[in-house]
Amino acid sequence: MFQSEYLKKVYAGVEARNPGEKEFLQAVREVLESLEPVVLANPKLEEQGVLERIVEPERQLFFRVSWVDDKGQVQVNRGYRVQFNSAIGPYKGGIRLHPSVNASVIKFLGFEQIFKNSLTGLPIGGGKGGSDFDPKGKSDLEVMRFCQSFMTELAKHIGADTDVPAGDIGTGAREIGYMFGQYKRLRNEFTGVLTGKGLTYGGSLARKEATGFGLCYFVDEMLACMKKESFKGKTVVVSGSGNVAIYANQKATELGGKVVAMSDSNGYIYDPNGINLDVVKQIKEVERGRIKEYVNRVKGAEYHDGCSGIWTVKCDIALPCATQNEINEESAKILVKNGVIAVGEGANMPSTPEAIAVFQNAGVLFAPAKAANAGGVATSALEMSQNSQRLSWTFQEVDAKLKTIMVNIFHNAYNAAEKYGMKGNLVAGANIAGFEKVADAMLAQGIAY
Ligand code: NDP
C-alpha cells in the first residue's frame, strides 16, 4: 500500500489509535497515499513529525445533548465537535445532524476539511461537528429545543476567531438560526460565530447556492481544460435533493446541461424531459417532503425505490451530492458502461476507493470532493469577511469571487498533480495542494503549540 516506511508507520499508528473507525481510516489512507512523493521529496516532514501530527485532531469534544420532546419525554443525543487543525486559521466546518453520525464520520469529515479549506486559499483551519439527532419528523419546537441544548455546550468551545461552524446534512437555515440565537443569548455578543446565517442577521448572499454552484464551476473548468468540453447538451444525474443537490442542478442547467434524475435516501426520480427544479424546491425546501412526491406533480416522471438505482440512469456527467460512499465499484462500472465522461463529487467522499479506481482506469474525468465541493466553505469564509467588516456584498460580487476560487482550485490541483508526475490525477493533486500550505504553516509554527 505505502512505499515509504515513514507513511507505513504513520498509518499503522492511526489504525491502532482509531480501531474500527472505517470512514476515518478510509479518508486518512487516501490522503497519505497521495502524499507519498511529497514525503519522499521533503525529509523535513518526517524529521518534524508533520504527518503524525496532522492525523491527530488538536481537540475532540463529545458531549451530552438532552432535550424534551413534544410529549414531555426526555431525549438524549450525543454531540461532537472535532477541532482538527488550526495551522492556517480558526477551525471551520459544518455540523451534521443525522442518525448515522458517530466519531468516525465526524473525524473523517474534519480531516478532509483541513485540506479542502486550505485549497480555497482562504485563512481557515479544519473542523467538523454534529450529532446523531435526526431532524426528520421532528416539530419545529423539538428542533429548536435540541439546537439550543446543543449550543449550550458548544458555545464554550467556539468563537469568531476560534472555531466557526456551519451547516451540513440536516443543518440548514432553520437549525443555524436556532443555534445562532442561543449563542447570542449565552454570550451577549453579536459575532460571526456561525456561517450559513439568514440574510437578515449576517448571512451572505449566494451562501445557500455556493456548494452546488461551485461544484459546477469546477466541473466546467475541468471539462474545458482536460477535454475541451462543457455542460452544453450533456445529460446529468444529481444524487440527493438537499442543499448541494438542488443548486448543483440549477447551475448545471444554467450551463446548458439537462438534469434527468435526483434522489433522497428512499429512492430516485427520473424525468426524461429534465427535472422541474421549482417543483423539487417546493417539495424539499418548503414542504420538507419526500422526492417521491415529484411524480404526482409532473407528468412523464418515474419514481423508483432504492437510492443507489440512480446510478443506472444513463448520463454524461454524474454529480453525487447526497452522502459518503454512495457510489460503489458496481455503480461506478455501470456509469462507465453507460458512457459517463465526468464525475464531480458534491457530497463528501461519495465514491468508495474502488469506485474511484474504476473511473480513473476508464479515463473518466474525476473531480474529488475536497476540491470540487469547496465552494460552500469558501463562501462561508467570505461570510466571515463580511461579518468582520460589517458589510454585505451583492450576490454578483460573492458569486464572482466563488467562481474565481473554484477555477483557481482546479488549476492548483491540476498543477500539483503534474509537478509530482501524476498529470490529470486530481485526487492526488487536491490532496497535495491542500497539504503543502498546511504543512508549511505547521513547520513554521514549531511543534509544541
Ligand atoms: P442536506 O441535508 O440538505 O441533503 C442531503 C441529501 O442527501 C438529502 O436528499 C438526503 O435525503 C440525502 N441523504 C442523506 N443521507 C443519505 C443516505 N445515507 N443515503 C442516501 N441519501 C442520503 O445536506 P447537504 O446537501 O448540505 O449535504 C450533502 C452532502 O454534501 C454531504 O456529504 C455534505 O457533507 C456535503 N457538503 C455540503 C456542503 C454544504 O454547503 N451544505 C458543503 C460541502 C459538502 P433524505 O432527505 O432522505 O435524508
PDB file of N, CA, C and O and ligand atoms in Angstrom, residues 96-98 100 108-109 113 116 128 134 136 166-172 207-208 210-212 239-246 263-267 284 289-291 307-308 320-324 326 345-350 369 373-377 380, ligand 1:
ATOM      1  N   ARG A  96     -23.224  18.240  11.251  1.00  0.00           N
ATOM      2  CA  ARG A  96     -24.102  17.245  10.619  1.00  0.00           C
ATOM      3  C   ARG A  96     -25.082  16.686  11.644  1.00  0.00           C
ATOM      4  O   ARG A  96     -24.651  16.205  12.694  1.00  0.00           O
ATOM      5  N   LEU A  97     -26.363  16.750  11.326  1.00  0.00           N
ATOM      6  CA  LEU A  97     -27.391  16.158  12.189  1.00  0.00           C
ATOM      7  C   LEU A  97     -28.018  14.996  11.434  1.00  0.00           C
ATOM      8  O   LEU A  97     -28.804  15.200  10.500  1.00  0.00           O
ATOM      9  N   HIS A  98     -27.648  13.787  11.816  1.00  0.00           N
ATOM     10  CA  HIS A  98     -28.139  12.598  11.104  1.00  0.00           C
ATOM     11  C   HIS A  98     -27.915  11.393  12.018  1.00  0.00           C
ATOM     12  O   HIS A  98     -26.897  11.343  12.719  1.00  0.00           O
ATOM     13  N   SER A 100     -26.787   8.596  11.507  1.00  0.00           N
ATOM     14  CA  SER A 100     -25.561   7.831  11.225  1.00  0.00           C
ATOM     15  C   SER A 100     -24.304   8.499  11.783  1.00  0.00           C
ATOM     16  O   SER A 100     -23.199   7.967  11.642  1.00  0.00           O
ATOM     17  N   PHE A 108     -13.611  11.789   9.968  1.00  0.00           N
ATOM     18  CA  PHE A 108     -13.283  11.758   8.530  1.00  0.00           C
ATOM     19  C   PHE A 108     -13.612  13.109   7.899  1.00  0.00           C
ATOM     20  O   PHE A 108     -12.819  13.666   7.126  1.00  0.00           O
ATOM     21  N   LEU A 109     -14.752  13.657   8.274  1.00  0.00           N
ATOM     22  CA  LEU A 109     -15.149  14.941   7.682  1.00  0.00           C
ATOM     23  C   LEU A 109     -14.204  16.057   8.135  1.00  0.00           C
ATOM     24  O   LEU A 109     -13.806  16.914   7.336  1.00  0.00           O
ATOM     25  N   GLN A 113     -11.661  18.258   5.823  1.00  0.00           N
ATOM     26  CA  GLN A 113     -11.898  19.702   5.846  1.00  0.00           C
ATOM     27  C   GLN A 113     -10.586  20.496   5.917  1.00  0.00           C
ATOM     28  O   GLN A 113     -10.503  21.605   5.381  1.00  0.00           O
ATOM     29  N   LYS A 116      -9.421  20.730   2.291  1.00  0.00           N
ATOM     30  CA  LYS A 116     -10.389  21.478   1.492  1.00  0.00           C
ATOM     31  C   LYS A 116     -10.284  22.970   1.798  1.00  0.00           C
ATOM     32  O   LYS A 116     -10.222  23.815   0.911  1.00  0.00           O
ATOM     33  N   LYS A 128     -15.079  19.876  12.330  1.00  0.00           N
ATOM     34  CA  LYS A 128     -16.398  19.360  11.953  1.00  0.00           C
ATOM     35  C   LYS A 128     -17.148  18.991  13.222  1.00  0.00           C
ATOM     36  O   LYS A 128     -16.531  18.679  14.240  1.00  0.00           O
ATOM     37  N   ASP A 134     -31.866  13.234  14.716  1.00  0.00           N
ATOM     38  CA  ASP A 134     -32.454  13.220  13.371  1.00  0.00           C
ATOM     39  C   ASP A 134     -33.556  14.285  13.279  1.00  0.00           C
ATOM     40  O   ASP A 134     -34.637  14.100  13.850  1.00  0.00           O
ATOM     41  N   LYS A 136     -35.446  14.881  10.930  1.00  0.00           N
ATOM     42  CA  LYS A 136     -36.584  14.428  10.126  1.00  0.00           C
ATOM     43  C   LYS A 136     -37.738  13.973  11.023  1.00  0.00           C
ATOM     44  O   LYS A 136     -37.528  13.210  11.969  1.00  0.00           O
ATOM     45  N   ALA A 166     -20.797  25.611  10.648  1.00  0.00           N
ATOM     46  CA  ALA A 166     -21.708  25.947   9.537  1.00  0.00           C
ATOM     47  C   ALA A 166     -22.700  24.803   9.373  1.00  0.00           C
ATOM     48  O   ALA A 166     -22.743  23.895  10.196  1.00  0.00           O
ATOM     49  N   GLY A 167     -23.475  24.825   8.288  1.00  0.00           N
ATOM     50  CA  GLY A 167     -24.440  23.758   8.028  1.00  0.00           C
ATOM     51  C   GLY A 167     -23.788  22.533   7.393  1.00  0.00           C
ATOM     52  O   GLY A 167     -22.629  22.553   6.988  1.00  0.00           O
ATOM     53  N   ASP A 168     -24.545  21.461   7.348  1.00  0.00           N
ATOM     54  CA  ASP A 168     -24.170  20.230   6.637  1.00  0.00           C
ATOM     55  C   ASP A 168     -25.463  19.418   6.557  1.00  0.00           C
ATOM     56  O   ASP A 168     -26.556  19.995   6.739  1.00  0.00           O
ATOM     57  N   ILE A 169     -25.366  18.123   6.341  1.00  0.00           N
ATOM     58  CA  ILE A 169     -26.579  17.306   6.269  1.00  0.00           C
ATOM     59  C   ILE A 169     -27.428  17.559   7.520  1.00  0.00           C
ATOM     60  O   ILE A 169     -26.931  17.489   8.642  1.00  0.00           O
ATOM     61  N   GLY A 170     -28.695  17.874   7.322  1.00  0.00           N
ATOM     62  CA  GLY A 170     -29.629  18.052   8.437  1.00  0.00           C
ATOM     63  C   GLY A 170     -29.538  19.399   9.127  1.00  0.00           C
ATOM     64  O   GLY A 170     -30.358  19.716   9.982  1.00  0.00           O
ATOM     65  N   THR A 171     -28.538  20.195   8.798  1.00  0.00           N
ATOM     66  CA  THR A 171     -28.408  21.531   9.398  1.00  0.00           C
ATOM     67  C   THR A 171     -28.536  22.568   8.300  1.00  0.00           C
ATOM     68  O   THR A 171     -27.589  22.798   7.539  1.00  0.00           O
ATOM     69  N   GLY A 172     -29.718  23.154   8.213  1.00  0.00           N
ATOM     70  CA  GLY A 172     -29.972  24.193   7.224  1.00  0.00           C
ATOM     71  C   GLY A 172     -30.211  25.514   7.925  1.00  0.00           C
ATOM     72  O   GLY A 172     -29.849  25.686   9.095  1.00  0.00           O
ATOM     73  N   ARG A 207     -24.541  32.148  -0.304  1.00  0.00           N
ATOM     74  CA  ARG A 207     -24.016  31.039   0.511  1.00  0.00           C
ATOM     75  C   ARG A 207     -24.843  29.778   0.280  1.00  0.00           C
ATOM     76  O   ARG A 207     -24.308  28.682   0.174  1.00  0.00           O
ATOM     77  N   LYS A 208     -26.176  29.967   0.214  1.00  0.00           N
ATOM     78  CA  LYS A 208     -27.067  28.813   0.033  1.00  0.00           C
ATOM     79  C   LYS A 208     -26.738  28.073  -1.267  1.00  0.00           C
ATOM     80  O   LYS A 208     -26.741  26.859  -1.333  1.00  0.00           O
ATOM     81  N   ALA A 210     -23.848  28.174  -2.854  1.00  0.00           N
ATOM     82  CA  ALA A 210     -22.407  28.122  -3.134  1.00  0.00           C
ATOM     83  C   ALA A 210     -21.835  26.731  -3.417  1.00  0.00           C
ATOM     84  O   ALA A 210     -21.033  26.569  -4.338  1.00  0.00           O
ATOM     85  N   THR A 211     -22.224  25.724  -2.639  1.00  0.00           N
ATOM     86  CA  THR A 211     -21.575  24.415  -2.834  1.00  0.00           C
ATOM     87  C   THR A 211     -21.966  23.837  -4.198  1.00  0.00           C
ATOM     88  O   THR A 211     -21.109  23.374  -4.960  1.00  0.00           O
ATOM     89  N   GLY A 212     -23.259  23.896  -4.505  1.00  0.00           N
ATOM     90  CA  GLY A 212     -23.728  23.356  -5.788  1.00  0.00           C
ATOM     91  C   GLY A 212     -23.217  24.161  -6.980  1.00  0.00           C
ATOM     92  O   GLY A 212     -22.754  23.599  -7.975  1.00  0.00           O
ATOM     93  N   SER A 239     -27.372  13.076  -7.535  1.00  0.00           N
ATOM     94  CA  SER A 239     -27.998  12.350  -6.420  1.00  0.00           C
ATOM     95  C   SER A 239     -28.246  13.296  -5.260  1.00  0.00           C
ATOM     96  O   SER A 239     -27.588  14.326  -5.122  1.00  0.00           O
ATOM     97  N   GLY A 240     -29.208  12.914  -4.393  1.00  0.00           N
ATOM     98  CA  GLY A 240     -29.623  13.781  -3.293  1.00  0.00           C
ATOM     99  C   GLY A 240     -30.657  14.776  -3.793  1.00  0.00           C
ATOM    100  O   GLY A 240     -30.914  14.888  -5.013  1.00  0.00           O
ATOM    101  N   SER A 241     -31.249  15.484  -2.848  1.00  0.00           N
ATOM    102  CA  SER A 241     -32.170  16.569  -3.200  1.00  0.00           C
ATOM    103  C   SER A 241     -32.158  17.585  -2.071  1.00  0.00           C
ATOM    104  O   SER A 241     -33.147  18.230  -1.777  1.00  0.00           O
ATOM    105  N   GLY A 242     -30.996  17.690  -1.438  1.00  0.00           N
ATOM    106  CA  GLY A 242     -30.817  18.672  -0.370  1.00  0.00           C
ATOM    107  C   GLY A 242     -30.157  19.919  -0.914  1.00  0.00           C
ATOM    108  O   GLY A 242     -30.225  20.216  -2.114  1.00  0.00           O
ATOM    109  N   ASN A 243     -29.513  20.645  -0.031  1.00  0.00           N
ATOM    110  CA  ASN A 243     -28.929  21.933  -0.398  1.00  0.00           C
ATOM    111  C   ASN A 243     -27.946  21.822  -1.565  1.00  0.00           C
ATOM    112  O   ASN A 243     -28.053  22.568  -2.550  1.00  0.00           O
ATOM    113  N   VAL A 244     -27.007  20.917  -1.483  1.00  0.00           N
ATOM    114  CA  VAL A 244     -25.972  20.832  -2.528  1.00  0.00           C
ATOM    115  C   VAL A 244     -26.596  20.387  -3.850  1.00  0.00           C
ATOM    116  O   VAL A 244     -26.351  20.987  -4.905  1.00  0.00           O
ATOM    117  N   ALA A 245     -27.433  19.356  -3.780  1.00  0.00           N
ATOM    118  CA  ALA A 245     -28.029  18.788  -4.992  1.00  0.00           C
ATOM    119  C   ALA A 245     -28.895  19.815  -5.734  1.00  0.00           C
ATOM    120  O   ALA A 245     -28.822  19.936  -6.967  1.00  0.00           O
ATOM    121  N   ILE A 246     -29.705  20.546  -5.003  1.00  0.00           N
ATOM    122  CA  ILE A 246     -30.641  21.481  -5.647  1.00  0.00           C
ATOM    123  C   ILE A 246     -29.880  22.562  -6.431  1.00  0.00           C
ATOM    124  O   ILE A 246     -30.189  22.848  -7.595  1.00  0.00           O
ATOM    125  N   SER A 263     -32.522  12.265  -6.149  1.00  0.00           N
ATOM    126  CA  SER A 263     -32.916  11.204  -5.201  1.00  0.00           C
ATOM    127  C   SER A 263     -33.032  11.732  -3.776  1.00  0.00           C
ATOM    128  O   SER A 263     -32.684  12.884  -3.504  1.00  0.00           O
ATOM    129  N   ASP A 264     -33.532  10.879  -2.882  1.00  0.00           N
ATOM    130  CA  ASP A 264     -33.319  11.081  -1.451  1.00  0.00           C
ATOM    131  C   ASP A 264     -32.977   9.711  -0.872  1.00  0.00           C
ATOM    132  O   ASP A 264     -32.732   8.778  -1.649  1.00  0.00           O
ATOM    133  N   SER A 265     -32.982   9.582   0.446  1.00  0.00           N
ATOM    134  CA  SER A 265     -32.483   8.314   0.979  1.00  0.00           C
ATOM    135  C   SER A 265     -33.465   7.159   0.761  1.00  0.00           C
ATOM    136  O   SER A 265     -33.122   6.011   1.027  1.00  0.00           O
ATOM    137  N   ASN A 266     -34.664   7.428   0.245  1.00  0.00           N
ATOM    138  CA  ASN A 266     -35.609   6.345  -0.035  1.00  0.00           C
ATOM    139  C   ASN A 266     -35.592   5.865  -1.483  1.00  0.00           C
ATOM    140  O   ASN A 266     -35.850   4.694  -1.748  1.00  0.00           O
ATOM    141  N   GLY A 267     -35.338   6.775  -2.429  1.00  0.00           N
ATOM    142  CA  GLY A 267     -35.408   6.364  -3.828  1.00  0.00           C
ATOM    143  C   GLY A 267     -35.057   7.502  -4.761  1.00  0.00           C
ATOM    144  O   GLY A 267     -34.594   8.552  -4.307  1.00  0.00           O
ATOM    145  N   LYS A 284     -38.956  19.980  -1.316  1.00  0.00           N
ATOM    146  CA  LYS A 284     -37.873  19.772  -0.349  1.00  0.00           C
ATOM    147  C   LYS A 284     -37.610  20.985   0.540  1.00  0.00           C
ATOM    148  O   LYS A 284     -37.374  20.831   1.730  1.00  0.00           O
ATOM    149  N   GLY A 289     -40.770  17.608   2.239  1.00  0.00           N
ATOM    150  CA  GLY A 289     -41.390  16.323   1.885  1.00  0.00           C
ATOM    151  C   GLY A 289     -40.390  15.348   1.284  1.00  0.00           C
ATOM    152  O   GLY A 289     -39.178  15.544   1.357  1.00  0.00           O
ATOM    153  N   ARG A 290     -40.916  14.280   0.670  1.00  0.00           N
ATOM    154  CA  ARG A 290     -40.070  13.244   0.065  1.00  0.00           C
ATOM    155  C   ARG A 290     -40.037  13.439  -1.450  1.00  0.00           C
ATOM    156  O   ARG A 290     -41.018  13.897  -2.063  1.00  0.00           O
ATOM    157  N   ILE A 291     -38.954  13.028  -2.075  1.00  0.00           N
ATOM    158  CA  ILE A 291     -38.771  13.257  -3.518  1.00  0.00           C
ATOM    159  C   ILE A 291     -39.821  12.496  -4.343  1.00  0.00           C
ATOM    160  O   ILE A 291     -40.189  12.900  -5.448  1.00  0.00           O
ATOM    161  N   CYS A 307     -32.112   4.250  -3.310  1.00  0.00           N
ATOM    162  CA  CYS A 307     -31.406   5.412  -3.868  1.00  0.00           C
ATOM    163  C   CYS A 307     -30.240   5.039  -4.790  1.00  0.00           C
ATOM    164  O   CYS A 307     -29.916   5.776  -5.709  1.00  0.00           O
ATOM    165  N   SER A 308     -29.618   3.851  -4.593  1.00  0.00           N
ATOM    166  CA  SER A 308     -28.430   3.565  -5.409  1.00  0.00           C
ATOM    167  C   SER A 308     -28.794   3.292  -6.870  1.00  0.00           C
ATOM    168  O   SER A 308     -27.940   3.374  -7.760  1.00  0.00           O
ATOM    169  N   PRO A 320     -22.610  13.196  -7.669  1.00  0.00           N
ATOM    170  CA  PRO A 320     -23.113  12.645  -6.404  1.00  0.00           C
ATOM    171  C   PRO A 320     -23.130  13.727  -5.321  1.00  0.00           C
ATOM    172  O   PRO A 320     -22.073  14.234  -4.950  1.00  0.00           O
ATOM    173  N   CYS A 321     -24.316  14.058  -4.827  1.00  0.00           N
ATOM    174  CA  CYS A 321     -24.467  15.173  -3.875  1.00  0.00           C
ATOM    175  C   CYS A 321     -25.257  14.763  -2.639  1.00  0.00           C
ATOM    176  O   CYS A 321     -25.875  15.620  -2.003  1.00  0.00           O
ATOM    177  N   ALA A 322     -25.256  13.460  -2.288  1.00  0.00           N
ATOM    178  CA  ALA A 322     -26.048  13.025  -1.127  1.00  0.00           C
ATOM    179  C   ALA A 322     -25.166  12.767   0.090  1.00  0.00           C
ATOM    180  O   ALA A 322     -25.192  13.511   1.061  1.00  0.00           O
ATOM    181  N   THR A 323     -24.347  11.686   0.038  1.00  0.00           N
ATOM    182  CA  THR A 323     -23.625  11.315   1.263  1.00  0.00           C
ATOM    183  C   THR A 323     -22.397  10.458   0.937  1.00  0.00           C
ATOM    184  O   THR A 323     -22.143  10.164  -0.239  1.00  0.00           O
ATOM    185  N   GLN A 324     -21.666  10.053   1.993  1.00  0.00           N
ATOM    186  CA  GLN A 324     -20.424   9.305   1.751  1.00  0.00           C
ATOM    187  C   GLN A 324     -20.700   7.886   1.233  1.00  0.00           C
ATOM    188  O   GLN A 324     -21.705   7.279   1.568  1.00  0.00           O
ATOM    189  N   GLU A 326     -21.694   6.608  -1.502  1.00  0.00           N
ATOM    190  CA  GLU A 326     -22.938   6.317  -2.213  1.00  0.00           C
ATOM    191  C   GLU A 326     -22.693   5.712  -3.597  1.00  0.00           C
ATOM    192  O   GLU A 326     -23.603   5.178  -4.216  1.00  0.00           O
ATOM    193  N   GLU A 345     -17.731  15.333  -7.453  1.00  0.00           N
ATOM    194  CA  GLU A 345     -18.249  14.981  -6.123  1.00  0.00           C
ATOM    195  C   GLU A 345     -18.749  16.224  -5.377  1.00  0.00           C
ATOM    196  O   GLU A 345     -17.949  17.044  -4.932  1.00  0.00           O
ATOM    197  N   GLY A 346     -20.066  16.323  -5.208  1.00  0.00           N
ATOM    198  CA  GLY A 346     -20.644  17.414  -4.417  1.00  0.00           C
ATOM    199  C   GLY A 346     -20.701  17.045  -2.955  1.00  0.00           C
ATOM    200  O   GLY A 346     -20.469  17.862  -2.067  1.00  0.00           O
ATOM    201  N   ALA A 347     -21.026  15.775  -2.667  1.00  0.00           N
ATOM    202  CA  ALA A 347     -21.026  15.285  -1.284  1.00  0.00           C
ATOM    203  C   ALA A 347     -19.587  15.037  -0.854  1.00  0.00           C
ATOM    204  O   ALA A 347     -18.665  15.059  -1.671  1.00  0.00           O
ATOM    205  N   ASN A 348     -19.388  14.777   0.431  1.00  0.00           N
ATOM    206  CA  ASN A 348     -18.059  14.437   0.927  1.00  0.00           C
ATOM    207  C   ASN A 348     -17.833  12.937   0.800  1.00  0.00           C
ATOM    208  O   ASN A 348     -18.643  12.147   1.297  1.00  0.00           O
ATOM    209  N   MET A 349     -16.747  12.557   0.121  1.00  0.00           N
ATOM    210  CA  MET A 349     -16.331  11.154  -0.065  1.00  0.00           C
ATOM    211  C   MET A 349     -17.476  10.257  -0.569  1.00  0.00           C
ATOM    212  O   MET A 349     -17.687   9.174  -0.043  1.00  0.00           O
ATOM    213  N   PRO A 350     -18.218  10.694  -1.601  1.00  0.00           N
ATOM    214  CA  PRO A 350     -19.338   9.868  -2.064  1.00  0.00           C
ATOM    215  C   PRO A 350     -18.903   8.622  -2.840  1.00  0.00           C
ATOM    216  O   PRO A 350     -19.697   7.698  -2.996  1.00  0.00           O
ATOM    217  N   ALA A 369     -14.151  15.446  -4.029  1.00  0.00           N
ATOM    218  CA  ALA A 369     -14.927  16.329  -3.153  1.00  0.00           C
ATOM    219  C   ALA A 369     -14.117  17.470  -2.551  1.00  0.00           C
ATOM    220  O   ALA A 369     -14.552  18.624  -2.562  1.00  0.00           O
ATOM    221  N   ASN A 373     -16.158  20.422  -3.970  1.00  0.00           N
ATOM    222  CA  ASN A 373     -17.251  20.980  -3.162  1.00  0.00           C
ATOM    223  C   ASN A 373     -16.774  22.049  -2.180  1.00  0.00           C
ATOM    224  O   ASN A 373     -17.495  22.424  -1.250  1.00  0.00           O
ATOM    225  N   ALA A 374     -15.577  22.578  -2.427  1.00  0.00           N
ATOM    226  CA  ALA A 374     -15.015  23.579  -1.504  1.00  0.00           C
ATOM    227  C   ALA A 374     -15.690  24.948  -1.617  1.00  0.00           C
ATOM    228  O   ALA A 374     -15.423  25.842  -0.816  1.00  0.00           O
ATOM    229  N   GLY A 375     -16.591  25.091  -2.583  1.00  0.00           N
ATOM    230  CA  GLY A 375     -17.255  26.387  -2.770  1.00  0.00           C
ATOM    231  C   GLY A 375     -18.111  26.796  -1.579  1.00  0.00           C
ATOM    232  O   GLY A 375     -18.272  27.986  -1.298  1.00  0.00           O
ATOM    233  N   GLY A 376     -18.656  25.808  -0.875  1.00  0.00           N
ATOM    234  CA  GLY A 376     -19.502  26.113   0.282  1.00  0.00           C
ATOM    235  C   GLY A 376     -18.690  26.745   1.396  1.00  0.00           C
ATOM    236  O   GLY A 376     -19.012  27.833   1.893  1.00  0.00           O
ATOM    237  N   VAL A 377     -17.593  26.083   1.733  1.00  0.00           N
ATOM    238  CA  VAL A 377     -16.793  26.619   2.835  1.00  0.00           C
ATOM    239  C   VAL A 377     -16.085  27.910   2.408  1.00  0.00           C
ATOM    240  O   VAL A 377     -15.898  28.828   3.211  1.00  0.00           O
ATOM    241  N   SER A 380     -18.511  30.501   2.953  1.00  0.00           N
ATOM    242  CA  SER A 380     -18.619  30.713   4.402  1.00  0.00           C
ATOM    243  C   SER A 380     -17.498  31.634   4.870  1.00  0.00           C
ATOM    244  O   SER A 380     -17.714  32.506   5.717  1.00  0.00           O
TER     245      SER A 380
HETATM  246  P1  NDP B   1     -28.978  18.078   3.052  1.00  0.00           P
HETATM  247  O1  NDP B   1     -29.362  17.574   4.397  1.00  0.00           O
HETATM  248  O2  NDP B   1     -29.508  19.376   2.578  1.00  0.00           O
HETATM  249  O3  NDP B   1     -29.333  16.992   1.944  1.00  0.00           O
HETATM  250  C1  NDP B   1     -28.816  15.698   1.992  1.00  0.00           C
HETATM  251  C2  NDP B   1     -29.441  14.886   0.870  1.00  0.00           C
HETATM  252  O4  NDP B   1     -28.795  13.629   0.806  1.00  0.00           O
HETATM  253  C3  NDP B   1     -30.909  14.616   1.081  1.00  0.00           C
HETATM  254  O5  NDP B   1     -31.526  14.495  -0.167  1.00  0.00           O
HETATM  255  C4  NDP B   1     -30.865  13.275   1.805  1.00  0.00           C
HETATM  256  O6  NDP B   1     -32.063  12.525   1.674  1.00  0.00           O
HETATM  257  C5  NDP B   1     -29.743  12.583   1.111  1.00  0.00           C
HETATM  258  N1  NDP B   1     -29.099  11.605   2.028  1.00  0.00           N
HETATM  259  C6  NDP B   1     -28.626  11.822   3.277  1.00  0.00           C
HETATM  260  N2  NDP B   1     -28.142  10.697   3.817  1.00  0.00           N
HETATM  261  C7  NDP B   1     -28.320   9.754   2.887  1.00  0.00           C
HETATM  262  C8  NDP B   1     -28.035   8.382   2.843  1.00  0.00           C
HETATM  263  N3  NDP B   1     -27.473   7.744   3.885  1.00  0.00           N
HETATM  264  N4  NDP B   1     -28.343   7.729   1.700  1.00  0.00           N
HETATM  265  C9  NDP B   1     -28.884   8.384   0.637  1.00  0.00           C
HETATM  266  N5  NDP B   1     -29.176   9.680   0.641  1.00  0.00           N
HETATM  267  C10 NDP B   1     -28.917  10.344   1.738  1.00  0.00           C
HETATM  268  O7  NDP B   1     -27.377  18.078   3.036  1.00  0.00           O
HETATM  269  P2  NDP B   1     -26.378  18.860   2.066  1.00  0.00           P
HETATM  270  O8  NDP B   1     -26.959  18.972   0.716  1.00  0.00           O
HETATM  271  O9  NDP B   1     -25.941  20.064   2.785  1.00  0.00           O
HETATM  272  O10 NDP B   1     -25.135  17.871   2.056  1.00  0.00           O
HETATM  273  C11 NDP B   1     -24.994  16.823   1.098  1.00  0.00           C
HETATM  274  C12 NDP B   1     -23.546  16.382   1.045  1.00  0.00           C
HETATM  275  O11 NDP B   1     -22.733  17.499   0.663  1.00  0.00           O
HETATM  276  C13 NDP B   1     -22.938  15.884   2.362  1.00  0.00           C
HETATM  277  O12 NDP B   1     -21.970  14.898   2.082  1.00  0.00           O
HETATM  278  C14 NDP B   1     -22.257  17.120   2.909  1.00  0.00           C
HETATM  279  O13 NDP B   1     -21.224  16.801   3.826  1.00  0.00           O
HETATM  280  C15 NDP B   1     -21.706  17.718   1.621  1.00  0.00           C
HETATM  281  N6  NDP B   1     -21.359  19.112   1.669  1.00  0.00           N
HETATM  282  C16 NDP B   1     -22.304  20.065   1.998  1.00  0.00           C
HETATM  283  C17 NDP B   1     -21.949  21.397   1.981  1.00  0.00           C
HETATM  284  C18 NDP B   1     -22.961  22.474   2.201  1.00  0.00           C
HETATM  285  O14 NDP B   1     -22.606  23.648   1.988  1.00  0.00           O
HETATM  286  N7  NDP B   1     -24.179  22.174   2.575  1.00  0.00           N
HETATM  287  C19 NDP B   1     -20.566  21.821   1.728  1.00  0.00           C
HETATM  288  C20 NDP B   1     -19.679  20.758   1.315  1.00  0.00           C
HETATM  289  C21 NDP B   1     -20.087  19.465   1.332  1.00  0.00           C
HETATM  290  P3  NDP B   1     -33.093  12.430   2.889  1.00  0.00           P
HETATM  291  O15 NDP B   1     -33.872  13.694   2.855  1.00  0.00           O
HETATM  292  O16 NDP B   1     -33.888  11.226   2.570  1.00  0.00           O
HETATM  293  O17 NDP B   1     -32.278  12.265   4.137  1.00  0.00           O
END
